[in-house]
Coordinates of C-alpha atoms in Angstrom, one line a residue:
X1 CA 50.8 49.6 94.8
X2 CA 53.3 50.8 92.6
X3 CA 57.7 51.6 93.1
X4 CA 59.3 55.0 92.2
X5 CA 61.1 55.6 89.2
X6 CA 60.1 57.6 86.0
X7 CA 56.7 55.7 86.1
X8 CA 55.2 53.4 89.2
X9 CA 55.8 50.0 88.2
X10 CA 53.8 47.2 89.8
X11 CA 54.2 46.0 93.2
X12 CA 54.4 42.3 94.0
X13 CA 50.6 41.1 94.9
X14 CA 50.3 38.1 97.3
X15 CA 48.7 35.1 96.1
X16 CA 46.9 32.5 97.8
X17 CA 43.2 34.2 98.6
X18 CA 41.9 33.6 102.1
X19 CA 45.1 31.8 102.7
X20 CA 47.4 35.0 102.5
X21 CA 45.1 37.2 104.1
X22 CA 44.6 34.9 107.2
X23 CA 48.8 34.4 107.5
X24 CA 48.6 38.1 108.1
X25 CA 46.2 38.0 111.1
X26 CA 48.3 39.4 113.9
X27 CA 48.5 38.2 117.9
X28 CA 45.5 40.5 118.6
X29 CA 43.2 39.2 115.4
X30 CA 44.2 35.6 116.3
X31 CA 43.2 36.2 120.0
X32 CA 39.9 37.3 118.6
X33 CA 39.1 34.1 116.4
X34 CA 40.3 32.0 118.7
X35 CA 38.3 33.2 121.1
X36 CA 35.1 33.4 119.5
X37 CA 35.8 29.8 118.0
X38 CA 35.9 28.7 121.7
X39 CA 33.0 31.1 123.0
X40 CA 30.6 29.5 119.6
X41 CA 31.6 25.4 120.7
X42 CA 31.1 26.8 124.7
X43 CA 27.5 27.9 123.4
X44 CA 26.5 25.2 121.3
X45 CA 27.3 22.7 124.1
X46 CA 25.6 25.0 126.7
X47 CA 22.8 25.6 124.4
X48 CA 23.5 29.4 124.7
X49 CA 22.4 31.7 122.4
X50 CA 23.5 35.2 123.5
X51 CA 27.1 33.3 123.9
X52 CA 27.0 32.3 120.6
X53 CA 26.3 35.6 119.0
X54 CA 29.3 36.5 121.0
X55 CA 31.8 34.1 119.8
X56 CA 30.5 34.5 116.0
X57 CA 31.2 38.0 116.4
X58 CA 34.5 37.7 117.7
X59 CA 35.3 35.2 115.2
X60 CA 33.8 37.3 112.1
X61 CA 35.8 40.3 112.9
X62 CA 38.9 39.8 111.9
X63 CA 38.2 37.5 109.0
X64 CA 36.2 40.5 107.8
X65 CA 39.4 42.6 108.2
X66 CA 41.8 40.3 106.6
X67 CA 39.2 40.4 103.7
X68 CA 38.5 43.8 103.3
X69 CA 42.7 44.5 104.1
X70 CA 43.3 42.2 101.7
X71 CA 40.7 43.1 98.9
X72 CA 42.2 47.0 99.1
X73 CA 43.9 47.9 96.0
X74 CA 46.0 51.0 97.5
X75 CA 48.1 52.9 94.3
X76 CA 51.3 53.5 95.9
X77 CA 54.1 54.9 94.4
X78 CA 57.4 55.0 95.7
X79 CA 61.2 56.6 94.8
X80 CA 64.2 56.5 96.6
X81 CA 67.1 59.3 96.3
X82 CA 70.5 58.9 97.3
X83 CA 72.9 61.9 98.6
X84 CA 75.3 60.9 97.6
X85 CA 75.4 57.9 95.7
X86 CA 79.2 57.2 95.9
X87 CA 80.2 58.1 99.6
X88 CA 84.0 57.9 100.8
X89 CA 83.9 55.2 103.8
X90 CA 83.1 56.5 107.4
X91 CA 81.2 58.9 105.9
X92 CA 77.4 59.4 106.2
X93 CA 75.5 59.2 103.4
X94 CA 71.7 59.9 103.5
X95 CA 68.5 58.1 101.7
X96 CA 65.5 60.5 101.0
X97 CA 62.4 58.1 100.4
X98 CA 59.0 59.2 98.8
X99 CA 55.8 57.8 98.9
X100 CA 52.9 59.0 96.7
X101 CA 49.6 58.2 96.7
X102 CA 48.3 58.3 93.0
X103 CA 45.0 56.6 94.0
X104 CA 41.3 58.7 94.1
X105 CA 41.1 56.8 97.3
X106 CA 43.1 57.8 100.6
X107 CA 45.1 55.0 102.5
X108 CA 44.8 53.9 105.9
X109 CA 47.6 53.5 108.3
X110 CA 51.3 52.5 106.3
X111 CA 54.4 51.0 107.9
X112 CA 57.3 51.5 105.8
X113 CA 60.5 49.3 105.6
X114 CA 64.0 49.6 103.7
X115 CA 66.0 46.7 103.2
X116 CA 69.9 47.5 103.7
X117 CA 72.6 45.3 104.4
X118 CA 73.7 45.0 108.3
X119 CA 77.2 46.9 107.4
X120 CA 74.8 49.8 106.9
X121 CA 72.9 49.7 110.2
X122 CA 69.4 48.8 111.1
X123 CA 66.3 48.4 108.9
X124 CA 64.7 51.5 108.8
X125 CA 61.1 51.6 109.6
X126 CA 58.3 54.2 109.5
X127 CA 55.0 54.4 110.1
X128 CA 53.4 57.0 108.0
X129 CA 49.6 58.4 108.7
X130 CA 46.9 58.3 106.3
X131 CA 47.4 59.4 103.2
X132 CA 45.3 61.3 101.2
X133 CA 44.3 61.1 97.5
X134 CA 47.2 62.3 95.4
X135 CA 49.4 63.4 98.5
X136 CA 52.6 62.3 99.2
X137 CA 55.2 61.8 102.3
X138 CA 58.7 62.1 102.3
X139 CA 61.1 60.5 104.7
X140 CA 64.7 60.2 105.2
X141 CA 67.2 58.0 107.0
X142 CA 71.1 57.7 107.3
X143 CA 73.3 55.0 106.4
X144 CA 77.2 54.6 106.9
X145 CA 79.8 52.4 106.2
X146 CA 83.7 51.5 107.2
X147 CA 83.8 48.9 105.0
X148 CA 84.0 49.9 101.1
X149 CA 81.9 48.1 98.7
X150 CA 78.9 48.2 96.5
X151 CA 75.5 47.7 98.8
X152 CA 72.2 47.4 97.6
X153 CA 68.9 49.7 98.9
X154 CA 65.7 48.1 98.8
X155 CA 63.7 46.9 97.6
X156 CA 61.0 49.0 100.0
X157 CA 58.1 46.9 101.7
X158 CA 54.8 48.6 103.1
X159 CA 52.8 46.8 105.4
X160 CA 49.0 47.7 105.7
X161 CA 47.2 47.4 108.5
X162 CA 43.6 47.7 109.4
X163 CA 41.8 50.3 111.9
X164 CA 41.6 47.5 114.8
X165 CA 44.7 46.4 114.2
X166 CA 43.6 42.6 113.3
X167 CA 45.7 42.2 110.4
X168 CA 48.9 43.2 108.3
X169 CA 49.7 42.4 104.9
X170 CA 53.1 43.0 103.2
X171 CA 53.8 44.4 100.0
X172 CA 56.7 44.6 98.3
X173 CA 58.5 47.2 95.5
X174 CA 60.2 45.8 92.7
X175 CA 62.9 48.5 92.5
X176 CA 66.5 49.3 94.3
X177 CA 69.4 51.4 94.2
X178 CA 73.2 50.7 94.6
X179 CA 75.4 52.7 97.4
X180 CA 78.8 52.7 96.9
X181 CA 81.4 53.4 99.5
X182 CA 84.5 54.3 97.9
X183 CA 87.9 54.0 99.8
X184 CA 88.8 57.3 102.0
X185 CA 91.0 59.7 100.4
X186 CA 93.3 62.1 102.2
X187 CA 94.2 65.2 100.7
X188 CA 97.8 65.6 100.0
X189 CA 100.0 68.7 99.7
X190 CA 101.8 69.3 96.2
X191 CA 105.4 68.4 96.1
X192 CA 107.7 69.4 93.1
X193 CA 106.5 67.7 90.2
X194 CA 107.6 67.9 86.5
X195 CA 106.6 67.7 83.3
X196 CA 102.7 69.6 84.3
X197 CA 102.0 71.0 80.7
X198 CA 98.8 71.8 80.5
X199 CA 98.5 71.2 76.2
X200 CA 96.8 73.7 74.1
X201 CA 95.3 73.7 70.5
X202 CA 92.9 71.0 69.1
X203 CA 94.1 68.0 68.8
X204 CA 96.1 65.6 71.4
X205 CA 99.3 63.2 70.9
X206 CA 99.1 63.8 66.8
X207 CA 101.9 64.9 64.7
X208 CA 100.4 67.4 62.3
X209 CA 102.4 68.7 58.9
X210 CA 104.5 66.0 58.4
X211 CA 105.2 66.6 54.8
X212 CA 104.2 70.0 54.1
X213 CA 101.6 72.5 54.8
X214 CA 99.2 70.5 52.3
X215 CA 99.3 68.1 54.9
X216 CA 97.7 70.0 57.7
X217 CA 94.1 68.6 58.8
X218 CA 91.5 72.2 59.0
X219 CA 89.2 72.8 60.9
X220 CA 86.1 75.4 60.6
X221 CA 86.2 78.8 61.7
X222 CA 85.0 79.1 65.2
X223 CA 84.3 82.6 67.5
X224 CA 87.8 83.7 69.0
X225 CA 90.1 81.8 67.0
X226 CA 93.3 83.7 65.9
X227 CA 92.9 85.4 62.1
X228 CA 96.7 84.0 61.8
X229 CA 96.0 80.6 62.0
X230 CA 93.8 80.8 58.6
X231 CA 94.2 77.8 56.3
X232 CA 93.1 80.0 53.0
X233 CA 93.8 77.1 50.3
X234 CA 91.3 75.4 52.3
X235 CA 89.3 78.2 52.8
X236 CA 89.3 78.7 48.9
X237 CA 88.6 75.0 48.5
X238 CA 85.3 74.6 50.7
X239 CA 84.3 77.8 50.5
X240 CA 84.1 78.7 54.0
X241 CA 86.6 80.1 56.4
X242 CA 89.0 77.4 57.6
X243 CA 91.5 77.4 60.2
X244 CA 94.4 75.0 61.2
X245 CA 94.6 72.5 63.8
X246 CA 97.4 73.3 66.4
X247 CA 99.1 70.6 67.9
X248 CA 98.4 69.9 71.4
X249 CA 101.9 68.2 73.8
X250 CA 101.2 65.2 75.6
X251 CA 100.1 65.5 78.8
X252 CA 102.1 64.8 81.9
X253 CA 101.6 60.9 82.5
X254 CA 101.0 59.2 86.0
X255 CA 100.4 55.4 86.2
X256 CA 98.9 54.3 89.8
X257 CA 99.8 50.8 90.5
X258 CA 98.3 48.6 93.2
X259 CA 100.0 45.6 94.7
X260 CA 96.8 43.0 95.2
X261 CA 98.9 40.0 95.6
X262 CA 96.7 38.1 98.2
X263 CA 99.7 36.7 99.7
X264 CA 101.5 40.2 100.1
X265 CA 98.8 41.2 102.7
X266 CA 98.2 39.7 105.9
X267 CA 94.8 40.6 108.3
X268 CA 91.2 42.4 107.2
X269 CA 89.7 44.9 108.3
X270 CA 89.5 49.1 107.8
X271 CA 92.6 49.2 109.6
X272 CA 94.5 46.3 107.4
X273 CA 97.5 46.6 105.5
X274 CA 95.1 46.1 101.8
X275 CA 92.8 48.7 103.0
X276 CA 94.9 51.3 103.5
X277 CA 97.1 50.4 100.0
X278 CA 93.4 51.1 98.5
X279 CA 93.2 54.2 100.4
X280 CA 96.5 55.7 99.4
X281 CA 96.0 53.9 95.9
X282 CA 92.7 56.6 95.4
X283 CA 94.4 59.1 97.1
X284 CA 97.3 59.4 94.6
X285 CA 95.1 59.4 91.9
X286 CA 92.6 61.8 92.8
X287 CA 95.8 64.2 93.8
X288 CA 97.3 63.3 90.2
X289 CA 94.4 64.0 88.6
X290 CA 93.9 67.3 90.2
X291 CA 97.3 67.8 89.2
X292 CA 96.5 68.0 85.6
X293 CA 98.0 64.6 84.7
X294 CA 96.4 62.1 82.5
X295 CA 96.5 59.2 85.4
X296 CA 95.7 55.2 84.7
X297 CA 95.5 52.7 87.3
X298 CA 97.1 49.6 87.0
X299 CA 97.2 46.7 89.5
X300 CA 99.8 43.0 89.8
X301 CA 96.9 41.2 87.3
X302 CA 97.6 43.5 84.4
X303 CA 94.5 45.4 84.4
X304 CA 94.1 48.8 84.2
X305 CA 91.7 51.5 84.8
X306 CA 90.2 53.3 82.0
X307 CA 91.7 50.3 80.4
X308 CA 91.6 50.4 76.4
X309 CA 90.5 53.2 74.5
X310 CA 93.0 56.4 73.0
X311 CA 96.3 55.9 75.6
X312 CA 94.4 54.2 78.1
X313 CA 94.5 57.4 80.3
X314 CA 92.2 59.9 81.8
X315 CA 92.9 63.2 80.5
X316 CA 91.5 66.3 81.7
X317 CA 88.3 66.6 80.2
X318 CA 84.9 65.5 81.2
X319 CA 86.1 61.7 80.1
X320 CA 88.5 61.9 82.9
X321 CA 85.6 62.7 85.6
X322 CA 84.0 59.6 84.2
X323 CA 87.1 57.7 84.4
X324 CA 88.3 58.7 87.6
X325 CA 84.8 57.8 88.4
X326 CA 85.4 54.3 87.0
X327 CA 88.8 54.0 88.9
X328 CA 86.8 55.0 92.4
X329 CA 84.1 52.7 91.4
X330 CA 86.8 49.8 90.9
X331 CA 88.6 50.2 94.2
X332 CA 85.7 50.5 95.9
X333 CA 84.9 46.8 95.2
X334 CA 88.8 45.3 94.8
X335 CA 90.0 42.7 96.5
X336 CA 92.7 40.0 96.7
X337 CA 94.4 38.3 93.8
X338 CA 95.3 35.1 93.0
X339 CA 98.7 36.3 91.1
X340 CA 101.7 35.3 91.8
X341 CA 104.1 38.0 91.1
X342 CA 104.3 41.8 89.8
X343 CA 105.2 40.3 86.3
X344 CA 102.0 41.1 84.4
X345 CA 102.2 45.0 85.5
X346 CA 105.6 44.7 84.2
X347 CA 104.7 43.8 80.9
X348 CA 101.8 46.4 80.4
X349 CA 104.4 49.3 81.3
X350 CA 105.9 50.8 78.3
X351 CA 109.4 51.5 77.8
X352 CA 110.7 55.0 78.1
X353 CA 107.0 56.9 78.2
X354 CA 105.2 55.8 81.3
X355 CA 106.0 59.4 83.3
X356 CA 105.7 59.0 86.6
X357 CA 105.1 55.6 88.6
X358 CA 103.5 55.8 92.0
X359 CA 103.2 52.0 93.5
X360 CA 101.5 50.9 96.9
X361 CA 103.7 47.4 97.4
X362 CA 102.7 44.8 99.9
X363 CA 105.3 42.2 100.6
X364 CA 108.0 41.4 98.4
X365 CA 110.3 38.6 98.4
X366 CA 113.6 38.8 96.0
X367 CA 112.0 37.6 92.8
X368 CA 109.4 40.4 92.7
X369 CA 111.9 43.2 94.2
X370 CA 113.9 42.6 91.2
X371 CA 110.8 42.7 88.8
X372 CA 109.8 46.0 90.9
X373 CA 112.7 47.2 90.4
X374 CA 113.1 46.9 86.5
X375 CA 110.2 48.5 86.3
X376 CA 111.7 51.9 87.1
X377 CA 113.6 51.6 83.7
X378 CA 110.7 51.6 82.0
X379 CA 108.9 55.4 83.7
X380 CA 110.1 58.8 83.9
X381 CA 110.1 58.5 87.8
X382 CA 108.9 56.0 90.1
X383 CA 107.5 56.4 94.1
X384 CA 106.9 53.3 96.5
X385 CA 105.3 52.8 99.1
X386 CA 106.0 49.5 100.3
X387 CA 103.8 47.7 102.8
X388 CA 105.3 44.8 105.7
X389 CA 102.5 42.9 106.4
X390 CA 103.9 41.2 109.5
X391 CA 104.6 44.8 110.7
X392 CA 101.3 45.4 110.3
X393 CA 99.7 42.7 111.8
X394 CA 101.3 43.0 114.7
X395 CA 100.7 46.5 115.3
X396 CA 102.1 49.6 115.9
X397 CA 104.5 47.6 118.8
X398 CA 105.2 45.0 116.8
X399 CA 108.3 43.6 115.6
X400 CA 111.7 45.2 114.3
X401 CA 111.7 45.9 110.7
X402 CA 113.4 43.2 108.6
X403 CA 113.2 42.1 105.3
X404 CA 110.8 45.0 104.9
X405 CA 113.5 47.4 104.9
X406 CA 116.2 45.1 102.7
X407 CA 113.6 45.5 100.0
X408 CA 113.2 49.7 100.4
X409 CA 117.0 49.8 99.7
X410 CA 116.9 47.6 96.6
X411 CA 114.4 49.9 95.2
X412 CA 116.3 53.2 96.1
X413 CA 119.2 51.4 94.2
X414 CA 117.2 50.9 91.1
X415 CA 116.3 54.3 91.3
X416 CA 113.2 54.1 92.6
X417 CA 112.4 56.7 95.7
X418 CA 110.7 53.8 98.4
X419 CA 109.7 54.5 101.6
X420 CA 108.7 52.0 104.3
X421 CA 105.2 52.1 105.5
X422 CA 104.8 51.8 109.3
X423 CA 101.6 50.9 110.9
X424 CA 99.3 53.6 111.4
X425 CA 101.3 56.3 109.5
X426 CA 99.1 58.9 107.6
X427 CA 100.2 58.9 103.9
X428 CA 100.4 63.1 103.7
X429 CA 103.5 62.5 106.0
X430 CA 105.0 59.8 104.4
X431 CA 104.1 61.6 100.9
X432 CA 106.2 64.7 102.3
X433 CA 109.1 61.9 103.2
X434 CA 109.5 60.8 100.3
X435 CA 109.5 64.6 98.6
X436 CA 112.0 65.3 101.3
X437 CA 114.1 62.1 100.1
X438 CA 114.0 62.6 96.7
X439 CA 115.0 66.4 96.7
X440 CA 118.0 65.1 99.7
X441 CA 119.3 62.6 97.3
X442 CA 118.3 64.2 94.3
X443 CA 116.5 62.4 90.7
X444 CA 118.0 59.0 89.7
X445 CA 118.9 58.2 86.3
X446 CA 116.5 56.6 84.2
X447 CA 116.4 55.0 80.8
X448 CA 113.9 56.3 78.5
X449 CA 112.2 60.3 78.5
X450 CA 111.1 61.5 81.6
X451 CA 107.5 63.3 81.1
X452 CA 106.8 64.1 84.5
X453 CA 106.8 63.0 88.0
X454 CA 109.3 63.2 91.3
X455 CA 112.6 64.5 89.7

C-alpha cells in the first residue's frame, strides 16, 4: 500500500510472519480455531473421524485467511486535502480524503481510519467497498476546533479484512498534514486614521538625488511609464531607453503589541482573558493591514513578527500576505511568557517613527504602567486595551473595578487613549469607545513624528 502525495510512498508492512497475521484473527476467526481445536482433541479421544474432519476444517479456515489476508500485496494510494488549511477557531473546516487503487488487481473490503487529535472530534472511520483496478474513492469528514493551535491529520490506517470476516490486518500511511486554527477575528469598522499614504513610484523608504541628478539610480523603460521621467544621459550611456526611479513615501506604520506576561493573565480557556488579547491582537492586525499600513507584531519578550528583514514590517505587497500569514500562524500557537515586565518591547520601539501603537495589556502593576506609558513617547499614537484579569475571572458579576481602572488613567495621562476591557465585551464596541474617546478629548502630544494612527 502506498500514501498520497506527488508519488505513493510506501506503507508500513507488519513484520513477524504467522505471528502478525494470527494477532489479527478477529472474535469470530478465533471462535472458529478454537473450536475446531476442541472438536479435533474431542475426535481423537472418541476415535471419531467425521468429527475430526470437522474440527480440522474449522481450525484451517481462518489460518488460511490470515495467510492469504496477510500474503495480499494491495497498491494503495492515498492523499489527503485540507479546505482550508488555516481555519479561524469555531469554525468548520473540512478533510477531503482519496484512495486510489494503482494495483492490476482489485481490493476486497477496506476500513478506513484518520487519526486526529480529541480537540477535533472523533476518529473518523469508513468502510469503503471493493475497489477496482485503477479506481479510486473519495471521502470527506469535518473537523472543528475552539481551541487554536497547530493539530496534526493522520497518518491514515486501512484495515483489510477477508470475505468471512476471520481476520483484519492494519496498515499504516507514512504521511500527515498540519491544521491550523488561528484565533477568531472580528471585523472592525474604520475609525479616523492618519497618515494612510498609499506610496507611489519604484522604490520604498530611499532618498534618491542626494547630490545631483548624476546621482539618480535608472531604471529600464517599461510599457506605460511617463516619457517625462526619461533619464537620457543614461539612456545615451547604455544605449537603451532609461527612466528614473521615483521615490516612494513611507508607508503609514502600525506596531501590534501583545501583553503575554503569564502572570498578567489569570484562567484558560476560549473564553479567558489571554484568549481573547489573541483574538483582538489578530483582529487589529488584519484590520491594519487592510488598511494599507505596513503592520508588525510585537509581544512583552521582544519578538516581533515578520521580525528582521527591510523595516521589519509587512508592506502591502504579496510579502505582506505571507507575513500576515506568519503573524496568524504565530498567534495561533502563542502562549504564556516567562517575562517579567513590558521592558524588552520597550527597547525594540524606536523613538519618534513607530506610527501608531495598538497594545492588548493584561495586568499591570506600577512598575510596568510607567514602562507602558513611556512607550507612547516613542509612537506617533498609541491605543490600549487593557485587560483585569481578576475581573475576568470572576465573570461578568464579578467584582468592582480597581486597580484596573487606576492604571487606564495613568495611560490617558501619558497620552495614551486606554480603555478598560470588561468581561465579555466585543472589541468592535470598545474599538468605537475608544474612537469616540480620542475624537471627545482630542490627540495628545507626542514626542517624535506622528506617521499615522488615532489622532
Amino acid at each position: 500500500m502506498a500514501a498520497g502525495g506527488p508519488q505513493p510512498a510506501q506503507a508500513e508492512e507488519g513484520k513477524g510472519g504467522l505471528r502478525t497475521a494470527l494477532a489479527g484473527l478477529t472474535t469470530r476467526g478465533r471462535s472458529f480455531l478454537a473450536a475446531g481445536i476442541a472438536a479435533a482433541i474431542c475426535a481423537y479421544v472418541l476415535g471419531q473421524s467425521d468429527l475430526l474432519r470437522v474440527g480440522l476444517l474449522l481450525a484451517v479456515l481462518p489460518l488460511v485467511c490470515a495467510t492469504v489476508l496477510y500474503r495480499t500485496r494491495y497498491r494503495v494510494a492515498g492523499s489527503r486535502r485540507l479546505s482550508p488549511a488555516r481555519v479561524p477557531a469555531s469554525s468548520e473546516a473540512r478533510v477531503h480524503l482519496r484512495m486510489d487503487n494503482v494495483s492490476r488487481l482489485p481490493t476486497g473490503l477496506l476500513m478506513l481510519q484518520d487519526r486526529v487529535p480529541y480537540v477535533l472530534g472523533p476518529r473518523p472511520r469508513f468502510v469503503l467497498d471493493r475497489v477496482e483496478a485503477g479506481g479510486r474513492r473519495e471521502v470527506s469528514y469535518r473537523v472543528r476546533s475552539d481551541l487554536r493551535g497547530r493539530y496534526p491529520l493522520g497518518p491514515l490506517q486501512l484495515r483489510l479484512t477477508d470475505p468471512f470476516g476471520m481476520c483484519e490486518l492494519t496498515r499504516s500511511f507514512s504521511t500527515y498534514d498540519t491544521l491550523t486554527v488561528i484565533p477568531r477575528v472580528e471585523a472592525l469598522p474604520p475609525v479616523r486614521l492618519t497618515g494612510e499614504a498609499k506610496g507611489y513610484g519604484d522604490g520604498r523608504n530611499r532618498s534618491l538625488a542626494l547630490a545631483g541628478e548624476d546621482d539618480v539610480i535608472p531604471r529600464g523603460y517599461r510599457h506605460g511609464d511617463d516619457l517625462r521621467r526619461v533619464h537620457w544621459r543614461s539612456t545615451a550611456r547604455y544605449g537603451e531607453l532609461m527612466v528614473r526611479r521615483e521615490e516612494q513615501p513611507q508607508r503609514a506604520r502600525c506596531t501590534v503589541l501583545l501583553d503575554t506576561r503569564a502572570h498578567a493573565f489569570r484562567g484558560a480557556g476560549p473564553e479567558s482573558a489571554f484568549e481573547w488579547a489573541v483574538s483582538g491582537t489578530a483582529s487589529a492586525l488584519v484590520h491594519m493591514l487592510e488598511r494599507g499600513f505596513s503592520v508588525r507584531l510585537l509581544t512583552d519578550t521582544g519578538n516581533s513578527v515578520p521580525g528582521e528583514g527591510s523595516d521589519g514590517f509587512a508592506g502591502a505587497s504579496q510579502e505582506s500576505a505571507d507575513a500576515a500569514g506568519l503573524m496568524m500562524d504565530t498567534l495561533a500557537v502563542i502562549d504564556h511568557s516567562d517575562g517579567a515586565g513590558l521592558s524588552p518591547a520597550y527597547d525594540v520601539l524606536r523613538g519618534g517613527n513607530e506610527g501608531l501603537l495598538i497594545a492588548f495589556l493584561g495586568d499591570l502593576d506600577e512598575e510596568q504602567a510607567t514602562v507602558a506609558a513611556k512607550m507612547r513617547q516613542r509612537s506617533g499614537a498609541a491605543v490600549a486595551f487593557v485587560l483585569d484579569s481578576t475581573a475576568w475571572a470572576q465573570g461578568a458579576n464579578g467584582a468592582p473595578a480597581g486597580r484596573g481602572d487606576e492604571r487606564v488613567r495613568m495611560l490617558r495621562q501619558a497620552g495614551w487613549t486606554a480603555v478598560a476591557v470588561p468581561p465579555g465585551v466585543a472589541l468592535v464596541d470598545l474599538w468605537r469607545q475608544a474612537d469616540h474617546l480620542r475624537a471627545s478629548t482630542g490627540p495628545a502630544p507626542a514626542a517624535g513624528t506622528t506617521t499615522g494612527g488615532w489622532g
